[in-house]
């Protein structure tokens, strides 16, 4: 469900015409719907109402302050993967004891920052990380609360770049070596083992991989408890997919419905969930204007003012994002390539796509762009990053100003000797 709908053939974000935002704020622009965002969080959170749980939004999907604040107001915690994400989460007012910290490459400075901020727990991904965390915690006279991220070797059947739970992936600790690592962790003075973490991938559209991995994890938890470990948290990660095109992922209720009976068996254990995409993906669109229509001898290009620097997913994962006009009217459909202004052939938003015949100067909306859209954008080709707007009912708010040319050279310096040379 989302609130980007046509009213009298005009695309609206909630009760605001998208055209109005594009004309005032310019393009490209990311537009998010506040009520869609809230609804997605609520539906997901409610689905797990039957068990003690905490939903930690995977803020790598969208780390805008206003988005984080919206979710924090609803009781969300955050799943972070860097010092920068911790900074953003704290700045948005997220309670530190609702923050969980994952990632294969945490540095000692990042660990120090997280320990002094009082995050709930670290999802530790290797023996070497455990050792460093123990040292850093010792220096601060703190105990680091830890869940080992276990790699269950389950195929999530998603794009290889976003599969994380296979033995060959860089993530987590092999499930068959996990007991050994838990023993090592228990022997470390400044580490307190509190849980198990597992995240097998992203944009997963079947329930089976989640169930298979949970079953393996439950066996591990029972084993660990027998050995005397107190496992108070089971972090199931994120990964639930959304509909971009024709996918039919399980609903949060179906997802929870398949997992809860297994979880209940565990008794005293708080469940942590780390959804990203399913919360914010369909709560956002990217609006872009067609700069040129360019028919060539082999195909028709629509050159738009959003490029792979604004939305990397099509270029990076060959991802499909629906494209719709802002003004709906009867017109023929033609096959086009929608491409950006970047100097790379890989710069496209859609290839060989049957779309209504768009006109030069017209606006189009790229759907399902709320997750991994702006957060993966860059300044490639020295393009200022897009503005972000949050719509709430019949009002809209700029939640990130479009970058200026001046922003592009922020922090860059010309050494004096170069000045002397001209
Ligand atoms: N937890 C951990 C430890 C993760 O690594 C991720 C995503 C999530 C949670 C959230 O997963 P989600 O619920 O959003 O599927 N850039 C890619 C997606 C990368 C996902 C990385 N990890 C894309 O645009 O498809």
PDB file of C-alpha atoms in Angstrom, residues 77-300:
ATOM      1  CA  UNK A  77      15.190   1.497  17.121  1.00  0.00           C
ATOM      2  CA  UNK A  78      17.919   1.568  14.464  1.00  0.00           C
ATOM      3  CA  UNK A  79      20.177  -0.977  12.839  1.00  0.00           C
ATOM      4  CA  UNK A  80      23.427   0.841  12.109  1.00  0.00           C
ATOM      5  CA  UNK A  81      26.554  -0.152  10.209  1.00  0.00           C
ATOM      6  CA  UNK A  82      28.915   2.777  10.711  1.00  0.00           C
ATOM      7  CA  UNK A  83      29.901   5.617  12.997  1.00  0.00           C
ATOM      8  CA  UNK A  84      28.179   7.953  10.563  1.00  0.00           C
ATOM      9  CA  UNK A  85      24.909   6.094  10.933  1.00  0.00           C
ATOM     10  CA  UNK A  86      25.260   6.202  14.711  1.00  0.00           C
ATOM     11  CA  UNK A  87      25.761   9.955  14.514  1.00  0.00           C
ATOM     12  CA  UNK A  88      22.674  10.363  12.336  1.00  0.00           C
ATOM     13  CA  UNK A  89      20.561   8.154  14.604  1.00  0.00           C
ATOM     14  CA  UNK A  90      21.560  10.016  17.771  1.00  0.00           C
ATOM     15  CA  UNK A  91      21.049  13.376  16.043  1.00  0.00           C
ATOM     16  CA  UNK A  92      17.502  12.311  15.153  1.00  0.00           C
ATOM     17  CA  UNK A  93      16.837  11.505  18.814  1.00  0.00           C
ATOM     18  CA  UNK A  94      16.914   7.704  18.645  1.00  0.00           C
ATOM     19  CA  UNK A  95      17.470   6.170  22.072  1.00  0.00           C
ATOM     20  CA  UNK A  96      20.946   4.576  22.183  1.00  0.00           C
ATOM     21  CA  UNK A  97      19.611   1.496  23.938  1.00  0.00           C
ATOM     22  CA  UNK A  98      17.502   0.797  20.852  1.00  0.00           C
ATOM     23  CA  UNK A  99      20.483   0.812  18.496  1.00  0.00           C
ATOM     24  CA  UNK A 100      22.133  -2.370  17.222  1.00  0.00           C
ATOM     25  CA  UNK A 101      25.436  -2.203  15.391  1.00  0.00           C
ATOM     26  CA  UNK A 102      26.311  -4.634  12.541  1.00  0.00           C
ATOM     27  CA  UNK A 103      28.947  -4.602   9.785  1.00  0.00           C
ATOM     28  CA  UNK A 104      32.067  -6.599   8.939  1.00  0.00           C
ATOM     29  CA  UNK A 105      34.561  -3.747   9.231  1.00  0.00           C
ATOM     30  CA  UNK A 106      33.947  -1.792  12.426  1.00  0.00           C
ATOM     31  CA  UNK A 107      37.054   0.210  13.350  1.00  0.00           C
ATOM     32  CA  UNK A 108      38.277   0.777  16.898  1.00  0.00           C
ATOM     33  CA  UNK A 109      37.220   4.440  16.678  1.00  0.00           C
ATOM     34  CA  UNK A 110      33.713   3.388  15.680  1.00  0.00           C
ATOM     35  CA  UNK A 111      33.584   0.821  18.492  1.00  0.00           C
ATOM     36  CA  UNK A 112      34.672   3.467  20.972  1.00  0.00           C
ATOM     37  CA  UNK A 113      31.978   5.849  19.763  1.00  0.00           C
ATOM     38  CA  UNK A 114      29.304   3.155  20.004  1.00  0.00           C
ATOM     39  CA  UNK A 115      30.407   1.960  23.444  1.00  0.00           C
ATOM     40  CA  UNK A 116      30.464   5.462  24.889  1.00  0.00           C
ATOM     41  CA  UNK A 117      27.065   6.184  23.352  1.00  0.00           C
ATOM     42  CA  UNK A 118      25.599   3.109  25.049  1.00  0.00           C
ATOM     43  CA  UNK A 119      24.254   1.138  22.087  1.00  0.00           C
ATOM     44  CA  UNK A 120      22.171  -1.925  22.914  1.00  0.00           C
ATOM     45  CA  UNK A 121      24.488  -4.460  21.302  1.00  0.00           C
ATOM     46  CA  UNK A 122      27.116  -5.180  18.696  1.00  0.00           C
ATOM     47  CA  UNK A 123      26.417  -7.769  16.023  1.00  0.00           C
ATOM     48  CA  UNK A 124      29.928  -9.168  15.763  1.00  0.00           C
ATOM     49  CA  UNK A 125      30.968 -10.713  12.465  1.00  0.00           C
ATOM     50  CA  UNK A 126      34.394 -12.305  13.076  1.00  0.00           C
ATOM     51  CA  UNK A 127      36.861 -13.594  15.659  1.00  0.00           C
ATOM     52  CA  UNK A 128      39.199 -10.689  14.901  1.00  0.00           C
ATOM     53  CA  UNK A 129      36.416  -8.171  15.520  1.00  0.00           C
ATOM     54  CA  UNK A 130      35.600  -9.833  18.842  1.00  0.00           C
ATOM     55  CA  UNK A 131      39.209  -9.475  19.919  1.00  0.00           C
ATOM     56  CA  UNK A 132      39.385  -5.797  18.995  1.00  0.00           C
ATOM     57  CA  UNK A 133      36.038  -5.042  20.639  1.00  0.00           C
ATOM     58  CA  UNK A 134      37.277  -6.679  23.838  1.00  0.00           C
ATOM     59  CA  UNK A 135      40.374  -4.446  23.811  1.00  0.00           C
ATOM     60  CA  UNK A 136      38.444  -1.256  23.082  1.00  0.00           C
ATOM     61  CA  UNK A 137      35.825  -2.021  25.749  1.00  0.00           C
ATOM     62  CA  UNK A 138      38.647  -2.755  28.240  1.00  0.00           C
ATOM     63  CA  UNK A 139      40.226   0.645  27.619  1.00  0.00           C
ATOM     64  CA  UNK A 140      36.889   2.317  28.325  1.00  0.00           C
ATOM     65  CA  UNK A 141      36.255   0.045  31.354  1.00  0.00           C
ATOM     66  CA  UNK A 142      33.026  -1.093  29.739  1.00  0.00           C
ATOM     67  CA  UNK A 143      31.502  -4.418  28.881  1.00  0.00           C
ATOM     68  CA  UNK A 144      30.435  -4.756  25.257  1.00  0.00           C
ATOM     69  CA  UNK A 145      27.127  -6.555  24.802  1.00  0.00           C
ATOM     70  CA  UNK A 146      27.436  -8.879  21.880  1.00  0.00           C
ATOM     71  CA  UNK A 147      25.380 -11.037  19.541  1.00  0.00           C
ATOM     72  CA  UNK A 148      27.463 -13.086  17.156  1.00  0.00           C
ATOM     73  CA  UNK A 149      26.247 -12.773  13.580  1.00  0.00           C
ATOM     74  CA  UNK A 150      25.847 -16.323  12.444  1.00  0.00           C
ATOM     75  CA  UNK A 151      25.968 -17.239   8.780  1.00  0.00           C
ATOM     76  CA  UNK A 152      23.489 -20.114   8.361  1.00  0.00           C
ATOM     77  CA  UNK A 153      24.478 -21.007   4.787  1.00  0.00           C
ATOM     78  CA  UNK A 154      20.982 -20.570   3.360  1.00  0.00           C
ATOM     79  CA  UNK A 155      20.283 -19.385  -0.180  1.00  0.00           C
ATOM     80  CA  UNK A 156      17.961 -16.355  -0.042  1.00  0.00           C
ATOM     81  CA  UNK A 157      17.363 -16.571  -3.808  1.00  0.00           C
ATOM     82  CA  UNK A 158      17.985 -12.926  -4.452  1.00  0.00           C
ATOM     83  CA  UNK A 159      20.509 -10.881  -6.453  1.00  0.00           C
ATOM     84  CA  UNK A 160      24.057 -12.183  -5.720  1.00  0.00           C
ATOM     85  CA  UNK A 161      25.211  -8.715  -4.627  1.00  0.00           C
ATOM     86  CA  UNK A 162      22.665  -8.674  -1.810  1.00  0.00           C
ATOM     87  CA  UNK A 163      22.843 -12.323  -0.696  1.00  0.00           C
ATOM     88  CA  UNK A 164      24.620 -12.415   2.635  1.00  0.00           C
ATOM     89  CA  UNK A 165      23.778 -15.736   4.297  1.00  0.00           C
ATOM     90  CA  UNK A 166      25.754 -18.089   2.095  1.00  0.00           C
ATOM     91  CA  UNK A 167      28.931 -19.729   3.322  1.00  0.00           C
ATOM     92  CA  UNK A 168      30.897 -18.026   0.517  1.00  0.00           C
ATOM     93  CA  UNK A 169      29.755 -14.512   1.579  1.00  0.00           C
ATOM     94  CA  UNK A 170      31.933 -12.232   3.709  1.00  0.00           C
ATOM     95  CA  UNK A 171      29.279 -11.892   6.393  1.00  0.00           C
ATOM     96  CA  UNK A 172      28.963 -13.494   9.797  1.00  0.00           C
ATOM     97  CA  UNK A 173      30.508 -16.534  11.401  1.00  0.00           C
ATOM     98  CA  UNK A 174      29.929 -19.933   9.844  1.00  0.00           C
ATOM     99  CA  UNK A 175      27.174 -21.649  11.811  1.00  0.00           C
ATOM    100  CA  UNK A 176      29.298 -24.762  12.225  1.00  0.00           C
ATOM    101  CA  UNK A 177      32.073 -22.729  13.863  1.00  0.00           C
ATOM    102  CA  UNK A 178      29.710 -20.621  15.930  1.00  0.00           C
ATOM    103  CA  UNK A 179      29.925 -22.671  19.143  1.00  0.00           C
ATOM    104  CA  UNK A 180      33.713 -22.323  19.136  1.00  0.00           C
ATOM    105  CA  UNK A 181      33.444 -18.560  18.699  1.00  0.00           C
ATOM    106  CA  UNK A 182      30.865 -18.297  21.477  1.00  0.00           C
ATOM    107  CA  UNK A 183      33.306 -20.112  23.769  1.00  0.00           C
ATOM    108  CA  UNK A 184      36.057 -17.676  22.758  1.00  0.00           C
ATOM    109  CA  UNK A 185      33.713 -14.752  23.402  1.00  0.00           C
ATOM    110  CA  UNK A 186      32.782 -16.064  26.845  1.00  0.00           C
ATOM    111  CA  UNK A 187      36.446 -16.122  27.818  1.00  0.00           C
ATOM    112  CA  UNK A 188      36.952 -12.450  26.945  1.00  0.00           C
ATOM    113  CA  UNK A 189      36.840 -10.212  29.967  1.00  0.00           C
ATOM    114  CA  UNK A 190      35.112  -7.207  28.457  1.00  0.00           C
ATOM    115  CA  UNK A 191      32.601  -9.034  26.313  1.00  0.00           C
ATOM    116  CA  UNK A 192      29.192 -10.125  27.469  1.00  0.00           C
ATOM    117  CA  UNK A 193      27.404 -12.504  25.141  1.00  0.00           C
ATOM    118  CA  UNK A 194      23.715 -11.658  25.023  1.00  0.00           C
ATOM    119  CA  UNK A 195      22.390 -12.985  21.733  1.00  0.00           C
ATOM    120  CA  UNK A 196      22.508 -14.361  18.232  1.00  0.00           C
ATOM    121  CA  UNK A 197      22.182 -12.342  15.027  1.00  0.00           C
ATOM    122  CA  UNK A 198      21.428 -13.509  11.525  1.00  0.00           C
ATOM    123  CA  UNK A 199      20.686 -11.650   8.272  1.00  0.00           C
ATOM    124  CA  UNK A 200      20.639 -13.655   5.065  1.00  0.00           C
ATOM    125  CA  UNK A 201      20.062 -11.048   2.376  1.00  0.00           C
ATOM    126  CA  UNK A 202      17.775  -8.418   0.967  1.00  0.00           C
ATOM    127  CA  UNK A 203      14.726  -8.262  -1.340  1.00  0.00           C
ATOM    128  CA  UNK A 204      13.769 -11.813  -0.357  1.00  0.00           C
ATOM    129  CA  UNK A 205      10.355 -12.673  -1.770  1.00  0.00           C
ATOM    130  CA  UNK A 206       9.831 -16.186  -0.343  1.00  0.00           C
ATOM    131  CA  UNK A 207       9.255 -17.263   3.244  1.00  0.00           C
ATOM    132  CA  UNK A 208      11.207 -20.520   2.999  1.00  0.00           C
ATOM    133  CA  UNK A 209      14.759 -19.081   3.295  1.00  0.00           C
ATOM    134  CA  UNK A 210      13.774 -17.191   6.462  1.00  0.00           C
ATOM    135  CA  UNK A 211      12.219 -20.317   7.982  1.00  0.00           C
ATOM    136  CA  UNK A 212      15.171 -22.522   7.017  1.00  0.00           C
ATOM    137  CA  UNK A 213      17.649 -20.149   8.562  1.00  0.00           C
ATOM    138  CA  UNK A 214      15.562 -19.626  11.714  1.00  0.00           C
ATOM    139  CA  UNK A 215      15.321 -23.376  12.237  1.00  0.00           C
ATOM    140  CA  UNK A 216      19.107 -23.662  12.099  1.00  0.00           C
ATOM    141  CA  UNK A 217      19.535 -20.734  14.479  1.00  0.00           C
ATOM    142  CA  UNK A 218      17.076 -22.173  16.975  1.00  0.00           C
ATOM    143  CA  UNK A 219      19.057 -25.405  17.148  1.00  0.00           C
ATOM    144  CA  UNK A 220      22.158 -23.308  17.814  1.00  0.00           C
ATOM    145  CA  UNK A 221      20.458 -21.246  20.537  1.00  0.00           C
ATOM    146  CA  UNK A 222      19.241 -24.382  22.319  1.00  0.00           C
ATOM    147  CA  UNK A 223      22.759 -25.796  22.180  1.00  0.00           C
ATOM    148  CA  UNK A 224      24.242 -22.571  23.527  1.00  0.00           C
ATOM    149  CA  UNK A 225      21.742 -22.396  26.351  1.00  0.00           C
ATOM    150  CA  UNK A 226      22.548 -25.972  27.307  1.00  0.00           C
ATOM    151  CA  UNK A 227      26.148 -24.888  27.584  1.00  0.00           C
ATOM    152  CA  UNK A 228      25.145 -22.136  29.993  1.00  0.00           C
ATOM    153  CA  UNK A 229      25.048 -19.115  27.661  1.00  0.00           C
ATOM    154  CA  UNK A 230      22.336 -16.617  28.416  1.00  0.00           C
ATOM    155  CA  UNK A 231      20.817 -15.851  25.016  1.00  0.00           C
ATOM    156  CA  UNK A 232      18.417 -12.978  25.641  1.00  0.00           C
ATOM    157  CA  UNK A 233      18.211 -11.583  22.117  1.00  0.00           C
ATOM    158  CA  UNK A 234      17.531 -13.200  18.798  1.00  0.00           C
ATOM    159  CA  UNK A 235      18.126 -10.720  15.987  1.00  0.00           C
ATOM    160  CA  UNK A 236      16.532 -11.971  12.778  1.00  0.00           C
ATOM    161  CA  UNK A 237      17.905  -9.206  10.553  1.00  0.00           C
ATOM    162  CA  UNK A 238      15.966  -7.678   7.678  1.00  0.00           C
ATOM    163  CA  UNK A 239      15.456  -8.731   4.108  1.00  0.00           C
ATOM    164  CA  UNK A 240      11.720  -8.919   3.486  1.00  0.00           C
ATOM    165  CA  UNK A 241      11.154  -7.970  -0.152  1.00  0.00           C
ATOM    166  CA  UNK A 242       8.702  -5.546  -1.750  1.00  0.00           C
ATOM    167  CA  UNK A 243       6.822  -5.345  -5.037  1.00  0.00           C
ATOM    168  CA  UNK A 244       8.806  -3.418  -7.628  1.00  0.00           C
ATOM    169  CA  UNK A 245       7.254  -5.106 -10.627  1.00  0.00           C
ATOM    170  CA  UNK A 246       5.407  -8.434 -10.443  1.00  0.00           C
ATOM    171  CA  UNK A 247       6.968  -9.866  -7.264  1.00  0.00           C
ATOM    172  CA  UNK A 248       4.528 -11.187  -4.668  1.00  0.00           C
ATOM    173  CA  UNK A 249       6.481 -11.125  -1.408  1.00  0.00           C
ATOM    174  CA  UNK A 250       4.847 -12.341   1.795  1.00  0.00           C
ATOM    175  CA  UNK A 251       3.095  -9.623   3.775  1.00  0.00           C
ATOM    176  CA  UNK A 252       4.589  -8.740   7.172  1.00  0.00           C
ATOM    177  CA  UNK A 253       1.699 -10.684   8.751  1.00  0.00           C
ATOM    178  CA  UNK A 254       2.496 -13.789   6.684  1.00  0.00           C
ATOM    179  CA  UNK A 255       6.195 -13.353   7.407  1.00  0.00           C
ATOM    180  CA  UNK A 256       5.608 -13.033  11.160  1.00  0.00           C
ATOM    181  CA  UNK A 257       3.007 -15.788  11.053  1.00  0.00           C
ATOM    182  CA  UNK A 258       5.599 -18.239   9.724  1.00  0.00           C
ATOM    183  CA  UNK A 259       8.304 -17.237  12.203  1.00  0.00           C
ATOM    184  CA  UNK A 260       6.437 -16.668  15.468  1.00  0.00           C
ATOM    185  CA  UNK A 261       5.480 -20.308  16.152  1.00  0.00           C
ATOM    186  CA  UNK A 262       9.167 -21.240  15.877  1.00  0.00           C
ATOM    187  CA  UNK A 263      10.269 -18.304  18.012  1.00  0.00           C
ATOM    188  CA  UNK A 264       7.721 -19.035  20.755  1.00  0.00           C
ATOM    189  CA  UNK A 265       9.483 -22.279  21.379  1.00  0.00           C
ATOM    190  CA  UNK A 266      12.484 -20.313  22.625  1.00  0.00           C
ATOM    191  CA  UNK A 267      10.826 -18.877  25.706  1.00  0.00           C
ATOM    192  CA  UNK A 268      12.578 -15.934  27.263  1.00  0.00           C
ATOM    193  CA  UNK A 269      14.132 -14.237  24.245  1.00  0.00           C
ATOM    194  CA  UNK A 270      13.546 -10.741  22.838  1.00  0.00           C
ATOM    195  CA  UNK A 271      13.257 -10.675  19.056  1.00  0.00           C
ATOM    196  CA  UNK A 272      15.024  -7.917  17.146  1.00  0.00           C
ATOM    197  CA  UNK A 273      14.081  -7.250  13.530  1.00  0.00           C
ATOM    198  CA  UNK A 274      15.990  -5.062  11.100  1.00  0.00           C
ATOM    199  CA  UNK A 275      13.678  -4.237   8.191  1.00  0.00           C
ATOM    200  CA  UNK A 276      14.755  -1.493   5.803  1.00  0.00           C
ATOM    201  CA  UNK A 277      13.268  -1.812   2.340  1.00  0.00           C
ATOM    202  CA  UNK A 278       9.836  -3.030   3.433  1.00  0.00           C
ATOM    203  CA  UNK A 279       9.376   0.050   5.625  1.00  0.00           C
ATOM    204  CA  UNK A 280      10.527   2.800   3.290  1.00  0.00           C
ATOM    205  CA  UNK A 281      10.859   1.375  -0.263  1.00  0.00           C
ATOM    206  CA  UNK A 282       7.346   2.009  -1.479  1.00  0.00           C
ATOM    207  CA  UNK A 283       6.995   5.123   0.666  1.00  0.00           C
ATOM    208  CA  UNK A 284       9.171   7.098  -1.761  1.00  0.00           C
ATOM    209  CA  UNK A 285       9.369   8.083  -5.422  1.00  0.00           C
ATOM    210  CA  UNK A 286      11.976   9.846  -7.503  1.00  0.00           C
ATOM    211  CA  UNK A 287      10.609  12.532  -9.791  1.00  0.00           C
ATOM    212  CA  UNK A 288      12.613  13.466 -12.849  1.00  0.00           C
ATOM    213  CA  UNK A 289      12.060  15.620 -15.923  1.00  0.00           C
ATOM    214  CA  UNK A 290      12.737  14.585 -19.491  1.00  0.00           C
ATOM    215  CA  UNK A 291      15.469  16.834 -20.831  1.00  0.00           C
ATOM    216  CA  UNK A 292      15.478  15.381 -24.331  1.00  0.00           C
ATOM    217  CA  UNK A 293      13.739  12.737 -26.392  1.00  0.00           C
ATOM    218  CA  UNK A 294      16.431  11.246 -28.628  1.00  0.00           C
ATOM    219  CA  UNK A 295      15.426   8.758 -31.272  1.00  0.00           C
ATOM    220  CA  UNK A 296      18.404   6.981 -32.853  1.00  0.00           C
ATOM    221  CA  UNK A 297      18.548   4.474 -35.678  1.00  0.00           C
ATOM    222  CA  UNK A 298      18.338   1.567 -33.223  1.00  0.00           C
ATOM    223  CA  UNK A 299      16.173   2.828 -30.362  1.00  0.00           C
ATOM    224  CA  UNK A 300      14.417   5.683 -28.644  1.00  0.00           C
TER     225      UNK A 300
END
